[in-house]
């Protein structure tokens, strides 16, 4: 709490001068507000996710290795480093960025964990990711793509998900001011690395998916952290000079209306809101019919088009089920087929995820319709970033497989079902 008070005081001092007058309008590296964001996440690369690369976890032979924390903790560290280095070198290469640009996309969002920047005492993470982030920024620039650098894991874990690096039953980021201060310092470093290159790194997202669902205490820490991040990202030069880097806040799983009026122009410039839209992480959602999935996607149009900041749907997928192996965590089953504890079976997972050769033509038609319904809807806001570019064996989720399998068009503006939302 002491840390928070002093942070508040610092922010008040550094922001007062430009709260009196409106901030200078930003000149971002991409014309947000007039051109549509279309992109993919480079998931499972610099932050491991068991469902994206199940082989990396299965190959350890240890069922207790369920996230990147335990990946470093519960096996020989040289083995872990060798496996990760091989993965970093091969999972995403420049040819992926070329293929993403050739598919008519203009953005990539790159998740990275705090441990790429700093590993604290007792934290078993293997480090070495940062040069790959820098390479990816160079490659993106070579192919005319904009980059969103996304801090996906914070010390203590901001949500307890395996994709925060550390799967824990209750997240420990917000309740520990040392963790928050460490995260502020990492955002300062990210901002100073990239603020001179806003034409490629047009956006920094200071924290993915903080657990706002855990209550108002989390939300108040998140709000303060967003104020600090604004200062860190928009004023990275240690002077009153502003960067042209956009700050992308996450909605912390709150309805957009919760954030109404938060960091809006003219006093705040260059702030955008990230919202993630999935329809498989509850029994109700996996139970929806195809038409209900499409209707639910289309129903987001009003909120996205009326919000007072630029809104980017920074994660979403054409996958309608939670059938992808390890999607709910390594060793955890799926709600769709009833193998998730407490769930009720909706249907068989066969032919729903995995390799697209198992997909029926009806299923592929639905994937195309559902993809288009989402694209049409999310373009009522500023646009979209699909989760994710590639996965070892979850073709329903990936942009790469969708292009190859024909349910994602080679040109994302050429729609077969332009009236699917009515
Ligand atoms: C807070 O987190 C830091 C690591 O960032 C840790 O060293 C410290 O023990 C934690 N404090 C509490 C009270 O858990």
Coordinates of C-alpha atoms in Angstrom, one line a residue, residues 114-403:
X114 CA 8.0 -10.1 -17.6
X115 CA 10.7 -12.8 -17.1
X116 CA 12.2 -12.0 -20.5
X117 CA 13.3 -8.7 -18.8
X118 CA 14.0 -9.7 -15.2
X119 CA 13.8 -12.9 -13.1
X120 CA 13.5 -12.4 -9.4
X121 CA 15.0 -14.6 -6.6
X122 CA 13.2 -17.9 -6.5
X123 CA 11.6 -17.5 -9.9
X124 CA 12.5 -20.5 -12.0
X125 CA 11.8 -19.0 -15.4
X126 CA 14.3 -19.6 -18.2
X127 CA 15.2 -16.3 -19.9
X128 CA 16.4 -15.4 -23.4
X129 CA 13.2 -14.3 -25.2
X130 CA 14.0 -10.6 -25.7
X131 CA 16.3 -10.9 -28.7
X132 CA 13.5 -12.7 -30.5
X133 CA 11.1 -9.9 -29.8
X134 CA 13.6 -7.5 -31.3
X135 CA 14.0 -9.8 -34.3
X136 CA 10.2 -10.0 -34.8
X137 CA 10.0 -6.2 -34.8
X138 CA 12.6 -6.0 -37.5
X139 CA 10.8 -8.7 -39.5
X140 CA 7.5 -7.0 -39.1
X141 CA 9.0 -3.7 -40.3
X142 CA 10.5 -5.5 -43.3
X143 CA 7.0 -6.6 -44.3
X144 CA 5.0 -3.5 -43.4
X145 CA 3.3 -4.9 -40.4
X146 CA 2.6 -3.0 -37.2
X147 CA 3.5 -4.6 -33.8
X148 CA 1.6 -4.6 -30.6
X149 CA 4.0 -5.5 -27.8
X150 CA 1.8 -7.2 -25.2
X151 CA 3.0 -7.9 -21.6
X152 CA 1.3 -11.2 -21.2
X153 CA 2.7 -12.3 -17.8
X154 CA 3.4 -10.1 -14.7
X155 CA 5.2 -11.0 -11.5
X156 CA 2.8 -12.9 -9.2
X157 CA 0.5 -13.6 -12.2
X158 CA -2.2 -11.1 -13.0
X159 CA -4.8 -13.8 -13.7
X160 CA -3.5 -17.3 -12.6
X161 CA -3.9 -18.6 -16.1
X162 CA -1.1 -20.8 -17.6
X163 CA -0.7 -18.2 -20.3
X164 CA 0.4 -15.7 -17.7
X165 CA 3.4 -18.0 -17.2
X166 CA 2.3 -19.3 -13.9
X167 CA -0.9 -21.3 -13.3
X168 CA -2.1 -20.5 -9.8
X169 CA -5.4 -20.7 -8.0
X170 CA -5.5 -17.1 -7.0
X171 CA -3.5 -14.4 -8.9
X172 CA -0.8 -12.7 -6.8
X173 CA 0.1 -9.6 -8.9
X174 CA -2.4 -7.0 -7.7
X175 CA -2.0 -7.8 -3.9
X176 CA 1.7 -7.2 -3.8
X177 CA 2.9 -3.6 -4.5
X178 CA 6.5 -5.0 -5.2
X179 CA 5.0 -7.0 -8.1
X180 CA 3.2 -3.9 -9.5
X181 CA 6.3 -1.8 -9.1
X182 CA 8.4 -4.4 -11.0
X183 CA 5.8 -4.4 -13.8
X184 CA 5.9 -0.6 -14.0
X185 CA 9.6 -0.8 -14.4
X186 CA 9.3 -3.3 -17.2
X187 CA 6.8 -1.2 -19.0
X188 CA 9.3 1.7 -18.8
X189 CA 12.0 -0.5 -20.4
X190 CA 9.6 -1.7 -23.1
X191 CA 8.6 1.9 -23.8
X192 CA 12.2 3.1 -24.0
X193 CA 13.2 0.2 -26.3
X194 CA 10.4 1.0 -28.8
X195 CA 9.2 4.6 -28.4
X196 CA 11.7 5.7 -31.1
X197 CA 10.1 3.2 -33.5
X198 CA 6.4 3.9 -33.4
X199 CA 6.0 3.3 -37.1
X200 CA 6.6 -0.4 -36.4
X201 CA 5.8 -0.8 -32.7
X202 CA 2.7 1.3 -32.9
X203 CA 1.2 0.0 -29.7
X204 CA 2.3 -1.2 -26.3
X205 CA -0.3 -3.2 -24.2
X206 CA 0.9 -2.9 -20.6
X207 CA -0.9 -6.0 -19.2
X208 CA -2.9 -8.8 -20.7
X209 CA -6.1 -9.9 -19.0
X210 CA -5.8 -8.7 -15.4
X211 CA -8.3 -10.6 -13.3
X212 CA -11.0 -8.0 -12.9
X213 CA -13.5 -10.8 -12.2
X214 CA -11.9 -11.2 -8.8
X215 CA -13.4 -8.0 -7.6
X216 CA -13.0 -4.3 -6.9
X217 CA -9.7 -4.6 -5.1
X218 CA -8.1 -5.9 -8.3
X219 CA -9.9 -3.3 -10.4
X220 CA -8.6 -0.4 -8.3
X221 CA -5.0 -1.7 -8.7
X222 CA -5.5 -2.1 -12.4
X223 CA -6.9 1.4 -12.8
X224 CA -3.9 2.9 -11.0
X225 CA -1.6 0.7 -13.1
X226 CA -3.3 2.0 -16.3
X227 CA -2.6 5.6 -15.1
X228 CA 1.1 4.7 -14.4
X229 CA 1.3 2.9 -17.8
X230 CA 0.0 6.0 -19.6
X231 CA 2.8 8.1 -18.1
X232 CA 5.4 5.3 -18.8
X233 CA 4.4 4.7 -22.5
X234 CA 3.3 8.2 -23.6
X235 CA 6.1 10.1 -21.7
X236 CA 9.1 7.7 -22.1
X237 CA 11.8 10.3 -22.6
X238 CA 12.1 11.6 -19.1
X239 CA 10.9 15.0 -20.4
X240 CA 7.5 16.5 -21.2
X241 CA 7.9 15.2 -24.8
X242 CA 5.2 12.7 -25.8
X243 CA 5.8 9.5 -27.8
X244 CA 3.6 8.5 -30.7
X245 CA 3.0 5.0 -29.1
X246 CA -0.6 4.1 -28.4
X247 CA -1.4 2.6 -25.0
X248 CA -3.7 -0.5 -25.3
X249 CA -5.6 -1.1 -22.1
X250 CA -7.4 -4.4 -21.5
X251 CA -10.9 -4.2 -20.2
X252 CA -10.1 -6.6 -17.3
X253 CA -13.1 -8.7 -18.2
X254 CA -15.5 -5.8 -17.4
X255 CA -18.2 -4.6 -19.8
X256 CA -16.9 -1.7 -21.9
X257 CA -19.4 0.5 -20.2
X258 CA -17.4 0.1 -16.9
X259 CA -14.6 2.0 -18.6
X260 CA -16.7 4.7 -20.1
X261 CA -14.9 8.1 -19.8
X262 CA -11.6 6.5 -18.7
X263 CA -8.6 8.1 -20.2
X264 CA -10.6 9.7 -23.0
X265 CA -9.5 12.7 -25.2
X266 CA -8.8 15.5 -25.1
X267 CA -7.0 15.1 -21.8
X268 CA -5.7 11.7 -22.7
X269 CA -4.4 11.0 -26.2
X270 CA -3.5 7.7 -27.9
X271 CA -5.4 5.3 -25.6
X272 CA -7.2 2.3 -27.0
X273 CA -9.2 -0.5 -25.3
X274 CA -8.6 -4.2 -25.9
X275 CA -11.5 -6.6 -25.4
X276 CA -11.3 -10.4 -25.8
X277 CA -14.3 -12.3 -27.1
X278 CA -14.5 -16.0 -26.7
X279 CA -17.5 -18.4 -26.6
X280 CA -16.3 -21.6 -25.0
X281 CA -15.2 -21.0 -21.5
X282 CA -18.6 -21.8 -19.9
X283 CA -21.1 -24.6 -20.1
X284 CA -23.6 -22.1 -21.6
X285 CA -21.3 -21.0 -24.3
X286 CA -20.2 -24.5 -25.5
X287 CA -23.8 -25.5 -25.5
X288 CA -24.8 -22.9 -28.2
X289 CA -25.9 -24.0 -31.6
X290 CA -24.0 -22.7 -34.6
X291 CA -26.7 -20.0 -35.2
X292 CA -26.5 -19.0 -31.5
X293 CA -22.7 -18.6 -31.8
X294 CA -23.2 -16.3 -34.8
X295 CA -26.0 -14.3 -33.2
X296 CA -23.9 -13.8 -30.0
X297 CA -21.0 -12.6 -32.1
X298 CA -23.1 -10.2 -34.1
X299 CA -24.7 -8.9 -30.9
X300 CA -21.4 -7.2 -29.9
X301 CA -21.8 -4.6 -32.7
X302 CA -23.5 -1.9 -30.6
X303 CA -21.0 -1.9 -27.7
X304 CA -18.0 -1.9 -30.1
X305 CA -19.3 0.9 -32.3
X306 CA -20.5 3.2 -29.5
X307 CA -17.5 3.1 -27.1
X308 CA -15.6 6.3 -26.4
X309 CA -12.1 5.0 -27.1
X310 CA -10.8 3.0 -30.1
X311 CA -11.7 -0.6 -29.3
X312 CA -9.7 -3.5 -30.7
X313 CA -10.8 -7.0 -30.3
X314 CA -7.3 -8.2 -29.5
X315 CA -8.2 -11.9 -29.1
X316 CA -11.0 -14.0 -30.6
X317 CA -11.3 -17.2 -32.6
X318 CA -13.5 -19.0 -35.1
X319 CA -13.3 -22.1 -32.8
X320 CA -16.7 -22.7 -31.3
X321 CA -15.7 -25.4 -28.7
X322 CA -13.1 -25.9 -26.0
X323 CA -12.0 -29.2 -27.6
X324 CA -8.4 -28.3 -28.4
X325 CA -6.1 -30.5 -26.3
X326 CA -5.0 -28.7 -23.1
X327 CA -7.0 -25.6 -24.0
X328 CA -8.3 -25.5 -20.4
X329 CA -4.9 -26.4 -19.0
X330 CA -2.6 -29.4 -19.3
X331 CA -4.3 -32.5 -17.9
X332 CA -7.7 -30.7 -17.9
X333 CA -10.5 -31.9 -20.1
X334 CA -13.1 -30.1 -22.3
X335 CA -16.6 -28.9 -21.4
X336 CA -17.8 -29.8 -24.8
X337 CA -17.3 -33.6 -24.4
X338 CA -18.0 -33.6 -20.7
X339 CA -14.4 -34.4 -19.6
X340 CA -14.0 -31.1 -17.8
X341 CA -14.9 -31.5 -14.1
X342 CA -18.5 -30.5 -13.5
X343 CA -19.4 -30.1 -17.1
X344 CA -22.2 -31.8 -19.1
X345 CA -21.4 -33.4 -22.4
X346 CA -22.7 -31.4 -25.5
X347 CA -21.1 -33.7 -28.1
X348 CA -18.0 -35.5 -29.2
X349 CA -14.8 -33.5 -29.8
X350 CA -13.9 -35.7 -32.8
X351 CA -13.7 -33.5 -35.9
X352 CA -14.0 -30.3 -33.9
X353 CA -10.3 -29.5 -33.2
X354 CA -7.0 -31.1 -34.1
X355 CA -6.1 -31.6 -37.7
X356 CA -8.4 -30.0 -40.3
X357 CA -8.4 -33.2 -42.3
X358 CA -10.9 -34.4 -39.7
X359 CA -13.3 -31.4 -40.3
X360 CA -16.5 -32.0 -42.3
X361 CA -17.4 -29.6 -45.1
X362 CA -20.4 -28.5 -43.0
X363 CA -18.1 -27.7 -40.1
X364 CA -15.8 -25.7 -42.4
X365 CA -18.7 -23.8 -43.8
X366 CA -19.8 -22.9 -40.3
X367 CA -16.2 -21.9 -39.4
X368 CA -16.3 -19.5 -42.4
X369 CA -19.6 -18.0 -41.4
X370 CA -18.7 -17.6 -37.8
X371 CA -15.3 -16.1 -38.8
X372 CA -17.1 -13.6 -41.1
X373 CA -19.7 -12.7 -38.5
X374 CA -17.0 -11.9 -36.1
X375 CA -14.9 -9.9 -38.6
X376 CA -17.9 -7.9 -39.7
X377 CA -18.8 -7.2 -36.1
X378 CA -15.3 -6.4 -34.8
X379 CA -14.8 -4.0 -37.7
X380 CA -17.6 -1.9 -36.1
X381 CA -14.9 -1.1 -33.6
X382 CA -11.3 -0.4 -34.7
X383 CA -10.8 -4.0 -35.8
X384 CA -9.4 -7.3 -34.7
X385 CA -6.4 -9.5 -33.9
X386 CA -7.3 -13.2 -34.1
X387 CA -5.9 -15.7 -31.6
X388 CA -3.7 -17.2 -33.0
X389 CA -1.4 -17.6 -36.1
X390 CA -0.3 -21.2 -35.6
X391 CA -0.7 -24.2 -33.2
X392 CA 0.7 -27.7 -33.4
X393 CA -2.7 -29.4 -33.5
X394 CA -5.7 -27.0 -33.1
X395 CA -6.6 -26.0 -36.6
X396 CA -10.0 -24.6 -35.6
X397 CA -8.0 -21.8 -33.8
X398 CA -5.3 -20.8 -36.3
X399 CA -5.2 -18.3 -39.0
X400 CA -2.6 -20.4 -40.9
X401 CA -4.9 -23.5 -41.0
X402 CA -7.9 -21.4 -41.8
X403 CA -6.1 -20.0 -44.9

